[in-house]
Amino acid sequence: MQLSELEKGMVRYFGLSLGLDLSSTIGVGRRRGSGLVVRAGKAALCLTKRNRSRKSLARTHGFRRRMRTTGGRAMLKRRRAKGRKILCTKTNPNSGKRA
């Protein structure tokens, strides 16, 4: 069963949120009276979420990184004006997972 070009494009973009590559028509079918049916392999759906370390998060989203750029300083200024107690959550030791 052939899919139209529009349906192929829809399959390709809807699968991105699941981490699937649906650019081929293998595992994709259309039944009468129902929507698009997609069958994904078990390995594609069982990927574990990777947690980044607090150090690497602070390196990109921390206070000192924010102070380096004009936009970062403006963001800190907005959070101060709003009355936020914590300006940068990634450098706050009381946030996130605790062992």
PDB file of C-alpha atoms in Angstrom:
ATOM      1  CA  MET A   1       0.000   0.000   0.000  1.00  0.00           C
ATOM      2  CA  GLN A   2       1.471   3.327  -1.086  1.00  0.00           C
ATOM      3  CA  LEU A   3       1.331   6.511   0.997  1.00  0.00           C
ATOM      4  CA  SER A   4       0.907   9.915  -0.583  1.00  0.00           C
ATOM      5  CA  GLU A   5       3.672  12.517  -0.295  1.00  0.00           C
ATOM      6  CA  LEU A   6       1.680  14.436   2.330  1.00  0.00           C
ATOM      7  CA  GLU A   7       1.248  11.330   4.464  1.00  0.00           C
ATOM      8  CA  LYS A   8       4.958  10.502   4.188  1.00  0.00           C
ATOM      9  CA  GLY A   9       5.828  13.996   5.412  1.00  0.00           C
ATOM     10  CA  MET A  10       3.380  13.717   8.307  1.00  0.00           C
ATOM     11  CA  VAL A  11       4.863  10.393   9.365  1.00  0.00           C
ATOM     12  CA  ARG A  12       8.378  11.798   9.253  1.00  0.00           C
ATOM     13  CA  TYR A  13       7.638  14.772  11.524  1.00  0.00           C
ATOM     14  CA  PHE A  14       5.239  13.179  14.007  1.00  0.00           C
ATOM     15  CA  GLY A  15       7.781  10.466  14.877  1.00  0.00           C
ATOM     16  CA  LEU A  16      10.459  12.919  16.000  1.00  0.00           C
ATOM     17  CA  SER A  17       8.983  13.379  19.477  1.00  0.00           C
ATOM     18  CA  LEU A  18       9.216   9.631  20.100  1.00  0.00           C
ATOM     19  CA  GLY A  19      12.834   9.392  18.953  1.00  0.00           C
ATOM     20  CA  LEU A  20      11.818   7.280  15.960  1.00  0.00           C
ATOM     21  CA  ASP A  21      12.938   7.452  12.372  1.00  0.00           C
ATOM     22  CA  LEU A  22       9.756   6.978  10.391  1.00  0.00           C
ATOM     23  CA  SER A  23      11.051   8.247   7.057  1.00  0.00           C
ATOM     24  CA  SER A  24      10.562   4.812   5.487  1.00  0.00           C
ATOM     25  CA  THR A  25       7.162   3.192   4.987  1.00  0.00           C
ATOM     26  CA  ILE A  26       8.165  -0.005   6.810  1.00  0.00           C
ATOM     27  CA  GLY A  27       5.982  -0.535   9.867  1.00  0.00           C
ATOM     28  CA  VAL A  28       3.494   2.090   8.751  1.00  0.00           C
ATOM     29  CA  GLY A  29       0.095   1.204   7.390  1.00  0.00           C
ATOM     30  CA  ARG A  30      -3.313   2.701   6.841  1.00  0.00           C
ATOM     31  CA  ARG A  31      -6.529   0.878   7.676  1.00  0.00           C
ATOM     32  CA  ARG A  32      -9.930   1.845   6.370  1.00  0.00           C
ATOM     33  CA  GLY A  33     -11.881   3.984   8.802  1.00  0.00           C
ATOM     34  CA  SER A  34      -8.992   4.542  11.195  1.00  0.00           C
ATOM     35  CA  GLY A  35      -6.099   6.926  11.525  1.00  0.00           C
ATOM     36  CA  LEU A  36      -2.474   6.313  10.725  1.00  0.00           C
ATOM     37  CA  VAL A  37      -1.075   3.237  12.494  1.00  0.00           C
ATOM     38  CA  VAL A  38       2.584   3.288  13.519  1.00  0.00           C
ATOM     39  CA  ARG A  39       4.397   0.294  14.965  1.00  0.00           C
ATOM     40  CA  ALA A  40       7.718   1.055  16.638  1.00  0.00           C
ATOM     41  CA  GLY A  41      10.388  -1.357  17.777  1.00  0.00           C
ATOM     42  CA  LYS A  42      10.761  -2.015  21.500  1.00  0.00           C
ATOM     43  CA  ALA A  43      14.341  -0.694  21.577  1.00  0.00           C
ATOM     44  CA  ALA A  44      13.271   2.699  20.209  1.00  0.00           C
ATOM     45  CA  LEU A  45      10.674   3.253  22.938  1.00  0.00           C
ATOM     46  CA  CYS A  46      12.732   2.017  25.902  1.00  0.00           C
ATOM     47  CA  LEU A  47      15.441   4.658  25.875  1.00  0.00           C
ATOM     48  CA  THR A  48      16.243   5.955  29.344  1.00  0.00           C
ATOM     49  CA  LYS A  49      16.332   9.655  30.097  1.00  0.00           C
ATOM     50  CA  ARG A  50      19.845  10.985  30.562  1.00  0.00           C
ATOM     51  CA  ASN A  51      20.393  13.250  33.565  1.00  0.00           C
ATOM     52  CA  ARG A  52      23.049  15.927  33.288  1.00  0.00           C
ATOM     53  CA  SER A  53      25.295  16.656  36.218  1.00  0.00           C
ATOM     54  CA  ARG A  54      24.713  19.773  38.304  1.00  0.00           C
ATOM     55  CA  LYS A  55      28.142  21.054  37.291  1.00  0.00           C
ATOM     56  CA  SER A  56      27.412  20.925  33.558  1.00  0.00           C
ATOM     57  CA  LEU A  57      23.999  22.562  34.081  1.00  0.00           C
ATOM     58  CA  ALA A  58      25.573  25.375  36.075  1.00  0.00           C
ATOM     59  CA  ARG A  59      28.198  25.792  33.359  1.00  0.00           C
ATOM     60  CA  THR A  60      25.547  26.692  30.795  1.00  0.00           C
ATOM     61  CA  HIS A  61      22.704  28.088  32.932  1.00  0.00           C
ATOM     62  CA  GLY A  62      24.488  29.368  36.030  1.00  0.00           C
ATOM     63  CA  PHE A  63      24.833  32.818  37.537  1.00  0.00           C
ATOM     64  CA  ARG A  64      28.371  33.493  36.319  1.00  0.00           C
ATOM     65  CA  ARG A  65      27.436  32.510  32.748  1.00  0.00           C
ATOM     66  CA  ARG A  66      24.420  34.819  32.897  1.00  0.00           C
ATOM     67  CA  MET A  67      26.585  37.711  34.093  1.00  0.00           C
ATOM     68  CA  ARG A  68      28.890  37.362  31.056  1.00  0.00           C
ATOM     69  CA  THR A  69      26.396  38.469  28.445  1.00  0.00           C
ATOM     70  CA  THR A  70      24.103  41.456  28.072  1.00  0.00           C
ATOM     71  CA  GLY A  71      21.085  39.214  27.605  1.00  0.00           C
ATOM     72  CA  GLY A  72      21.997  37.186  30.666  1.00  0.00           C
ATOM     73  CA  ARG A  73      22.301  40.303  32.800  1.00  0.00           C
ATOM     74  CA  ALA A  74      18.931  41.489  31.487  1.00  0.00           C
ATOM     75  CA  MET A  75      17.407  38.143  32.465  1.00  0.00           C
ATOM     76  CA  LEU A  76      18.798  38.483  35.998  1.00  0.00           C
ATOM     77  CA  LYS A  77      17.443  42.028  36.163  1.00  0.00           C
ATOM     78  CA  ARG A  78      13.961  40.805  35.180  1.00  0.00           C
ATOM     79  CA  ARG A  79      14.050  38.077  37.826  1.00  0.00           C
ATOM     80  CA  ARG A  80      15.161  40.584  40.488  1.00  0.00           C
ATOM     81  CA  ALA A  81      12.360  42.969  39.461  1.00  0.00           C
ATOM     82  CA  LYS A  82       9.857  40.138  39.732  1.00  0.00           C
ATOM     83  CA  GLY A  83      11.085  39.398  43.250  1.00  0.00           C
ATOM     84  CA  ARG A  84      12.582  35.976  42.654  1.00  0.00           C
ATOM     85  CA  LYS A  85      14.496  34.732  45.677  1.00  0.00           C
ATOM     86  CA  ILE A  86      16.598  32.418  43.488  1.00  0.00           C
ATOM     87  CA  LEU A  87      17.990  34.102  40.372  1.00  0.00           C
ATOM     88  CA  CYS A  88      19.565  31.024  38.772  1.00  0.00           C
ATOM     89  CA  THR A  89      18.080  27.701  39.782  1.00  0.00           C
ATOM     90  CA  LYS A  90      20.929  25.656  38.319  1.00  0.00           C
ATOM     91  CA  THR A  91      23.513  27.132  40.688  1.00  0.00           C
ATOM     92  CA  ASN A  92      21.240  26.856  43.728  1.00  0.00           C
ATOM     93  CA  PRO A  93      22.384  23.854  45.821  1.00  0.00           C
ATOM     94  CA  ASN A  94      18.890  23.353  47.292  1.00  0.00           C
ATOM     95  CA  SER A  95      17.221  22.537  43.977  1.00  0.00           C
ATOM     96  CA  GLY A  96      17.066  19.320  42.016  1.00  0.00           C
ATOM     97  CA  LYS A  97      17.688  15.779  43.203  1.00  0.00           C
ATOM     98  CA  ARG A  98      19.129  15.153  46.606  1.00  0.00           C
ATOM     99  CA  ALA A  99      20.643  11.832  47.599  1.00  0.00           C
TER     100      ALA A  99
END
